[in-house]
Backbone as numpy.savetxt, mean C-alpha at the origin, in Angstrom:
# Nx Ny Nz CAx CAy CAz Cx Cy Cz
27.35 -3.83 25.67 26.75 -2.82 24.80 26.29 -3.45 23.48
27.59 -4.03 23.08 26.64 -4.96 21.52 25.50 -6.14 22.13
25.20 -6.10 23.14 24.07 -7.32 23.36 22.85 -6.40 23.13
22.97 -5.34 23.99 22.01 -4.34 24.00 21.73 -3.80 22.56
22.63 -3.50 21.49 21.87 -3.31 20.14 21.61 -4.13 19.75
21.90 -5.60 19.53 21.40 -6.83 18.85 20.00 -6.56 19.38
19.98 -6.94 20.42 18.38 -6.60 21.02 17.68 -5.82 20.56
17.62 -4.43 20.34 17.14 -3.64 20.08 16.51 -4.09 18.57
17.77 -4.45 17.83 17.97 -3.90 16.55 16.70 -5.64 16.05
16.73 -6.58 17.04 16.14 -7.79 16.78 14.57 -7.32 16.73
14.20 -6.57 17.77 12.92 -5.66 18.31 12.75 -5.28 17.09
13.41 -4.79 16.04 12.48 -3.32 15.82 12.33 -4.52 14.36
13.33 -5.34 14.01 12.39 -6.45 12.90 11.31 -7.48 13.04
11.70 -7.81 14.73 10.07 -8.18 14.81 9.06 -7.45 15.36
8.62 -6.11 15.52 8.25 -4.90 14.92 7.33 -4.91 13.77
8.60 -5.08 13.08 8.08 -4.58 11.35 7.20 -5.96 10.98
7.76 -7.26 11.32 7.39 -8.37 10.84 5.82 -8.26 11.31
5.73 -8.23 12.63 4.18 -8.61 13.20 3.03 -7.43 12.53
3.50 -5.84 11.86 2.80 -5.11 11.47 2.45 -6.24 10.27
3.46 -6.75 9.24 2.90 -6.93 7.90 2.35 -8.19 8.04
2.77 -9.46 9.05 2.05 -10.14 9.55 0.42 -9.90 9.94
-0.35 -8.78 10.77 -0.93 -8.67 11.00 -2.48 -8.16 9.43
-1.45 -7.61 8.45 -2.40 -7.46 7.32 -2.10 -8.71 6.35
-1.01 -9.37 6.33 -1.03 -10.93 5.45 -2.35 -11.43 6.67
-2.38 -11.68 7.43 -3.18 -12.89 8.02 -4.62 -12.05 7.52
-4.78 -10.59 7.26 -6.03 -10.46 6.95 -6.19 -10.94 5.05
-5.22 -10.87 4.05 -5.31 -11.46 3.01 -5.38 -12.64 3.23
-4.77 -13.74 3.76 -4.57 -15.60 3.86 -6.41 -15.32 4.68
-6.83 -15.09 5.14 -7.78 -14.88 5.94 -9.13 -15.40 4.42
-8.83 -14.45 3.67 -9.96 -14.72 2.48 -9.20 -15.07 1.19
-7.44 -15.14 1.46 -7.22 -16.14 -0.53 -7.89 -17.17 -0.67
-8.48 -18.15 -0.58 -9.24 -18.90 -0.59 -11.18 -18.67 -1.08
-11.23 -17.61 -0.47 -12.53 -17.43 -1.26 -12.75 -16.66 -2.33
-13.66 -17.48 -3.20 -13.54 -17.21 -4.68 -14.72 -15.60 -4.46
-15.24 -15.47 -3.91 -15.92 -14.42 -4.04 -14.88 -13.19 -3.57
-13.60 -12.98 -4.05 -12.44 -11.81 -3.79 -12.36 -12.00 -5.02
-11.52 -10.79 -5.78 -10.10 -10.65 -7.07 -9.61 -10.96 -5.95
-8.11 -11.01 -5.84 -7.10 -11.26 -5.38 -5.16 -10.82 -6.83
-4.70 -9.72 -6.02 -3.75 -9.96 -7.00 -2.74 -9.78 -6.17
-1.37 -10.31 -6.93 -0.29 -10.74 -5.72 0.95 -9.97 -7.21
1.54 -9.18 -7.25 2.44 -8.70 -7.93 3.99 -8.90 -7.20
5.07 -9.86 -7.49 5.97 -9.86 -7.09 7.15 -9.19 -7.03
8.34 -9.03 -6.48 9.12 -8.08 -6.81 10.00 -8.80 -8.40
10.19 -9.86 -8.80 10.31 -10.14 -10.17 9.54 -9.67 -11.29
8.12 -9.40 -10.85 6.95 -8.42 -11.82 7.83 -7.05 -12.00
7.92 -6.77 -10.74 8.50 -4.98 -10.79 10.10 -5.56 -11.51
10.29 -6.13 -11.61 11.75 -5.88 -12.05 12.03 -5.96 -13.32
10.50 -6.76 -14.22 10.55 -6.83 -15.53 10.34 -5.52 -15.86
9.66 -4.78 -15.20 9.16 -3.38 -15.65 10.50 -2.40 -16.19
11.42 -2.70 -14.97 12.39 -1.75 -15.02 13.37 -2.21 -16.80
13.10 -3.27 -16.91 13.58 -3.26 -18.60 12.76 -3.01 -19.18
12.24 -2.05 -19.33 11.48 -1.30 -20.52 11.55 0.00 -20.90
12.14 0.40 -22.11 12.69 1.26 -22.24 11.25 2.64 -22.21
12.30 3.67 -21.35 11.59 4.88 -21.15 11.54 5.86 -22.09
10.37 6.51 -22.37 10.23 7.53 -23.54 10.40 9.10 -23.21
10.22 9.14 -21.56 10.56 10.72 -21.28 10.82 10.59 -20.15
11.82 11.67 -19.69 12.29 11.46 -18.39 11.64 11.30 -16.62
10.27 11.25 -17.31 8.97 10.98 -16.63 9.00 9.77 -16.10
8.79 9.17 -17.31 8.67 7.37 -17.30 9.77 6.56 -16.85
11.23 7.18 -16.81 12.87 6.96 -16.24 12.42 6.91 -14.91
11.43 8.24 -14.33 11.70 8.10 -12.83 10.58 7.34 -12.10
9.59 7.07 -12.83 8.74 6.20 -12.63 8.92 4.63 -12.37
10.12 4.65 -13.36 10.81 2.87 -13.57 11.90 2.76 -12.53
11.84 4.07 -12.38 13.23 3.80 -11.18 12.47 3.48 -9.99
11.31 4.34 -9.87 10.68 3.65 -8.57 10.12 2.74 -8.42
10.00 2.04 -9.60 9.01 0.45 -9.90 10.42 -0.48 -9.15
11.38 0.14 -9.39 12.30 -0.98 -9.15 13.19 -1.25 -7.52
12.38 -0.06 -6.66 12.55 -0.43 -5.69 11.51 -1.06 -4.90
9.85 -1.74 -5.75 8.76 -2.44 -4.56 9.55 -3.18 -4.94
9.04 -4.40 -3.81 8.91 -5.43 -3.56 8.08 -6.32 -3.74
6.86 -5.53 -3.76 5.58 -6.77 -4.00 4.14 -5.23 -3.77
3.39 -6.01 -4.51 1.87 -5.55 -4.34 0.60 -6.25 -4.16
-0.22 -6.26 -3.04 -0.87 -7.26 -3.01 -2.12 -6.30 -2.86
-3.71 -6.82 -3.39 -4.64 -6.57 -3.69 -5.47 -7.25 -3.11
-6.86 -7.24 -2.46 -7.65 -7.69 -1.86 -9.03 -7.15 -2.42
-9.47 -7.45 -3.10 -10.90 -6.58 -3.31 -12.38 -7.30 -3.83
-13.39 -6.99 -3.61 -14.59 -7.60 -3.58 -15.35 -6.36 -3.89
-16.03 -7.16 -5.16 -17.39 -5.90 -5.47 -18.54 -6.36 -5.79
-19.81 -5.86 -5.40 -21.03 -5.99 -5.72 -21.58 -6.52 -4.39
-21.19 -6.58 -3.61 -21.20 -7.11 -1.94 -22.14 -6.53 -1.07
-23.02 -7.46 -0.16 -23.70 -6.63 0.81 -22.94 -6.41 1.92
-21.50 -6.75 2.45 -20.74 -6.98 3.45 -19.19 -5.81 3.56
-19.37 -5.31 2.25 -18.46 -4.26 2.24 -17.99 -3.38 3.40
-18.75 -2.98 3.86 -18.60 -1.80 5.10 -18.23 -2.70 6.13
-18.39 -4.02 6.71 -17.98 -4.61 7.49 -17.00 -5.10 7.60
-16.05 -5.30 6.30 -15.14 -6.30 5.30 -13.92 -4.75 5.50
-14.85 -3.70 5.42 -14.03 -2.28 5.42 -13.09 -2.08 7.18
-14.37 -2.20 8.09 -13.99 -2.03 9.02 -13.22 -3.08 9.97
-13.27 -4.60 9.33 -12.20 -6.01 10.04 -10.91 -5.22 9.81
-10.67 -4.87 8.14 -9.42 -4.39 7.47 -9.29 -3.48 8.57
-9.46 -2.48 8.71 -9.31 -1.12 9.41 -8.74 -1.36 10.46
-9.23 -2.61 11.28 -9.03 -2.73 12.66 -7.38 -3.39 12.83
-7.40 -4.26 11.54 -6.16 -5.25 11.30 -5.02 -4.47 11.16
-5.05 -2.81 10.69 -3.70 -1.83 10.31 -3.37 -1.58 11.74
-2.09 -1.79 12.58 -1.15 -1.65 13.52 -0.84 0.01 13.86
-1.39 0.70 14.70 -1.57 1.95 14.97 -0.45 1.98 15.70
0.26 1.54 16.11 1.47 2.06 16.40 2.93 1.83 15.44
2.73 1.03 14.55 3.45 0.65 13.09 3.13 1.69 12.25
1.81 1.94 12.19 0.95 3.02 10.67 0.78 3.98 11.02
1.16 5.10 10.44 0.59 6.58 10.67 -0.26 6.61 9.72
-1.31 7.57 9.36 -2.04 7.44 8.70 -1.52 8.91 7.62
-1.93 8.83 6.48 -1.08 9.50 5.51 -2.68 10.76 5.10
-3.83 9.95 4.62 -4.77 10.94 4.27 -6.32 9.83 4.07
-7.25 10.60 3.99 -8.41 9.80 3.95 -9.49 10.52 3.07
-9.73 9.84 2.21 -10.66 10.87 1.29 -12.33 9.98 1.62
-13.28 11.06 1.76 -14.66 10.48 1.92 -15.34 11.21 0.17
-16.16 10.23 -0.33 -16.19 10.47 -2.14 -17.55 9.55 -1.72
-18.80 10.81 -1.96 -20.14 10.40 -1.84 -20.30 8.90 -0.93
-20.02 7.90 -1.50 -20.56 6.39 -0.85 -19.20 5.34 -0.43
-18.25 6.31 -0.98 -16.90 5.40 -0.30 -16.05 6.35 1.14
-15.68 5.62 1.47 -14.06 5.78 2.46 -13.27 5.19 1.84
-12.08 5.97 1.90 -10.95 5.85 2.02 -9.59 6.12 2.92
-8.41 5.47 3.19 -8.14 6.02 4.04 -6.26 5.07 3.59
-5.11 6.10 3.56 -4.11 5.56 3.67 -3.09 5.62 4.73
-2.40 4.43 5.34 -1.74 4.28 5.95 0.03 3.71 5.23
1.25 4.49 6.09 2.40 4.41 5.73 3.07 3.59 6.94
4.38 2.70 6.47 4.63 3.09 7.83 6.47 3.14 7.34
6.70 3.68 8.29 8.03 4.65 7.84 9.20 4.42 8.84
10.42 4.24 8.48 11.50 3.86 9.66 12.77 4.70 8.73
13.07 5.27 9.45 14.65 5.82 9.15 14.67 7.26 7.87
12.90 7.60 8.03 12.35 8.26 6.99 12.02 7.89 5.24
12.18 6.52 5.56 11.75 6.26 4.61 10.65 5.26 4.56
9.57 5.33 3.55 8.43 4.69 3.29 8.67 2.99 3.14
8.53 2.41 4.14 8.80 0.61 3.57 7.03 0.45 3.01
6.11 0.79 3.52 4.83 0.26 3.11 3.90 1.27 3.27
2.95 1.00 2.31 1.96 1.35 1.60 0.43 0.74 2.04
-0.43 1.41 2.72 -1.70 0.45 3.07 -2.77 1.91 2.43
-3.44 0.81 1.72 -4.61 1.37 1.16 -6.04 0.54 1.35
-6.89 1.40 2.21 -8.56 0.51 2.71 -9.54 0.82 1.96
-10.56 0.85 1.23 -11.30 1.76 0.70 -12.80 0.45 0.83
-13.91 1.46 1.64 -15.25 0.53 1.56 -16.50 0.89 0.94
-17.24 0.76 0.54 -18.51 1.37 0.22 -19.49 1.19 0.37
-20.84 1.22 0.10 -21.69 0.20 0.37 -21.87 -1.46 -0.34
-21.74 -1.08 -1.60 -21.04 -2.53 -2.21 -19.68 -2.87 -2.84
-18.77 -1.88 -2.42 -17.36 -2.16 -2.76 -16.20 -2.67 -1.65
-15.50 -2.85 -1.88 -14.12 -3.37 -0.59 -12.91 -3.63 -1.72
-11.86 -2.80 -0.75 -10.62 -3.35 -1.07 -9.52 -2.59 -0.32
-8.60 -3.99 -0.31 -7.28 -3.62 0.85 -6.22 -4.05 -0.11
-5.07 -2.70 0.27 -3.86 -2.56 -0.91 -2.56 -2.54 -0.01
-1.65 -3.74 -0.51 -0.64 -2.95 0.46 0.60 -3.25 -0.65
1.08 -1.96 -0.47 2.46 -2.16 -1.46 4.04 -1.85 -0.62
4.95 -2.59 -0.75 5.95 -2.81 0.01 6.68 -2.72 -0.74
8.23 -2.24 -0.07 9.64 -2.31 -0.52 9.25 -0.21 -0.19
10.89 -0.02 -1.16 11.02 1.46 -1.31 10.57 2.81 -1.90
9.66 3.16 -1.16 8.29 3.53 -1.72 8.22 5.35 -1.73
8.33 5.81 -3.08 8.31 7.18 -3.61 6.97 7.77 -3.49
6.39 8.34 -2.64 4.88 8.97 -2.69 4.63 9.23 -3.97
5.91 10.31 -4.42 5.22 11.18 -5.83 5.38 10.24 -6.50
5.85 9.35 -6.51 5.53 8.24 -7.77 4.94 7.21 -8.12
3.99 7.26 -6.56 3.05 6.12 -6.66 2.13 6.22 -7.49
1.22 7.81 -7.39 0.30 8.00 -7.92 0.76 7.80 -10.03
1.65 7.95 -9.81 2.40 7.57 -11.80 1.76 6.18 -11.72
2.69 4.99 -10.93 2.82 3.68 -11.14 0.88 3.50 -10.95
0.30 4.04 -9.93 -0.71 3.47 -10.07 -2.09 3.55 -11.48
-1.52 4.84 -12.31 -2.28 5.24 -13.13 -1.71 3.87 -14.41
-0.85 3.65 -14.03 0.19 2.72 -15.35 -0.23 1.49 -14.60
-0.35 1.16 -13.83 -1.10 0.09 -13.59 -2.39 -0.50 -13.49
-2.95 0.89 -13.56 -4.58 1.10 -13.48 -5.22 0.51 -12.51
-4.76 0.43 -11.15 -5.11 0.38 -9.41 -5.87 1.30 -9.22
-7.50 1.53 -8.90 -8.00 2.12 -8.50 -7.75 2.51 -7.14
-7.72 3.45 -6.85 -7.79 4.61 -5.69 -6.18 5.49 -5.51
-4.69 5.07 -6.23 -3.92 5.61 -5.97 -3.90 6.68 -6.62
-4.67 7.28 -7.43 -4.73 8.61 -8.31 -5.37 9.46 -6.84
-5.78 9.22 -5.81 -6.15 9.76 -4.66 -4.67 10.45 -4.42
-3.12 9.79 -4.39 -2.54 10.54 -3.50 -1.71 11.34 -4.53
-2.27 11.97 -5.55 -2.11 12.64 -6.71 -2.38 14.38 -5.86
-3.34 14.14 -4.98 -3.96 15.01 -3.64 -2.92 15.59 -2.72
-2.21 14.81 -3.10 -0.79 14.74 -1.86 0.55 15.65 -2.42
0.62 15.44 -4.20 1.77 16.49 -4.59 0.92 17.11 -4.87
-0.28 17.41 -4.78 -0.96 18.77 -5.43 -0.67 19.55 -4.22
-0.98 19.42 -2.99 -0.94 20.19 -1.69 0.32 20.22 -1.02
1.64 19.81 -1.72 2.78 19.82 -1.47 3.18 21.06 -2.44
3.06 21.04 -3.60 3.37 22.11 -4.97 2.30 23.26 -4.72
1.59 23.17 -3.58 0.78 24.69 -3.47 1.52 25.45 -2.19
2.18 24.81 -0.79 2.87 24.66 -0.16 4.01 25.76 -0.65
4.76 25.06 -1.53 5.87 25.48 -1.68 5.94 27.14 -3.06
């Protein structure tokens, strides 16, 4: 019986590994070319955050959730004739049986579209695609991940497109 959960329990981390594997090999794919930003935020970044003192009990729960990522990584290219193509490699690279997809906003000349993927009910990762005709960028943020507080961290970080899942407690607080 314990062979049979080792097994299992070995499965479901290499699982998880080959999902985030499968979107690193699409970042290592283009760190190298200078025509990307590229930003790589570590979980030592997030941890400086969490020493900084909070001014309202807003910013407390905001820092509390800074301090469970792990890392944030950024992929993005602008002014591009290759965007929509650059949109749809990404697209193909997110693991449909790893990712559920969370929401997708269409905004005149972009897509967007977020993917979670979730074990034990809780959020380990964060995938964000967004293409346009001359824009691209792929977001993935990892570790222990608060919906309602992404859209905070992302405004304080000033990450374009996470004020999108701002969409997400609005239609949760109409809900209830």
């Amino acid at each position: 019986m314990k062979k049979i959960a080792a097994v299992v329990f070995l499965m479901l981390i290499m699982t998880g590994l080959k999902a985030q594997d499968a979107i690193s090999k699409f970042f290592s794919k283009y760190q190298d070319d200078e025509s990307f930003t590229q930003v790589n935020v570590s979980s030592k970044m997030f941890n400086l955050f969490t020493n900084m003192e909070a001014d309202s009990p807003e910013d407390k729960e905001v820092l509390e959730a800074i301090s469970k990522l792990k890392g944030l990584k950024i992929l993005m290219k602008e002014n591009t004739s290759d965007a929509r193509s650059l949109y749809k490699e990404a697209f193909a690279m997110v693991p449909g049986k790893e990712f559920e997809e969370l929401m997708s906003v269409r905004d005149k000349d972009k897509d967007m579209k977020f993917y979670i993927r979730e074990s034990a009910g809780k959020i380990s990762e964060l995938v964000m695609i967004m293409g346009g005709m001359d824009d691209f960028m792929v977001l993935s943020l990892f570790g222990e991940i608060d919906l309602k507080q992404v859209s905070r961290i992302g405004k304080k970080m000033n990450v374009e497109g996470l004020e999108n899942l701002q969409k997400l407690n609005d239609g949760e607080k109409k809900k209830n």
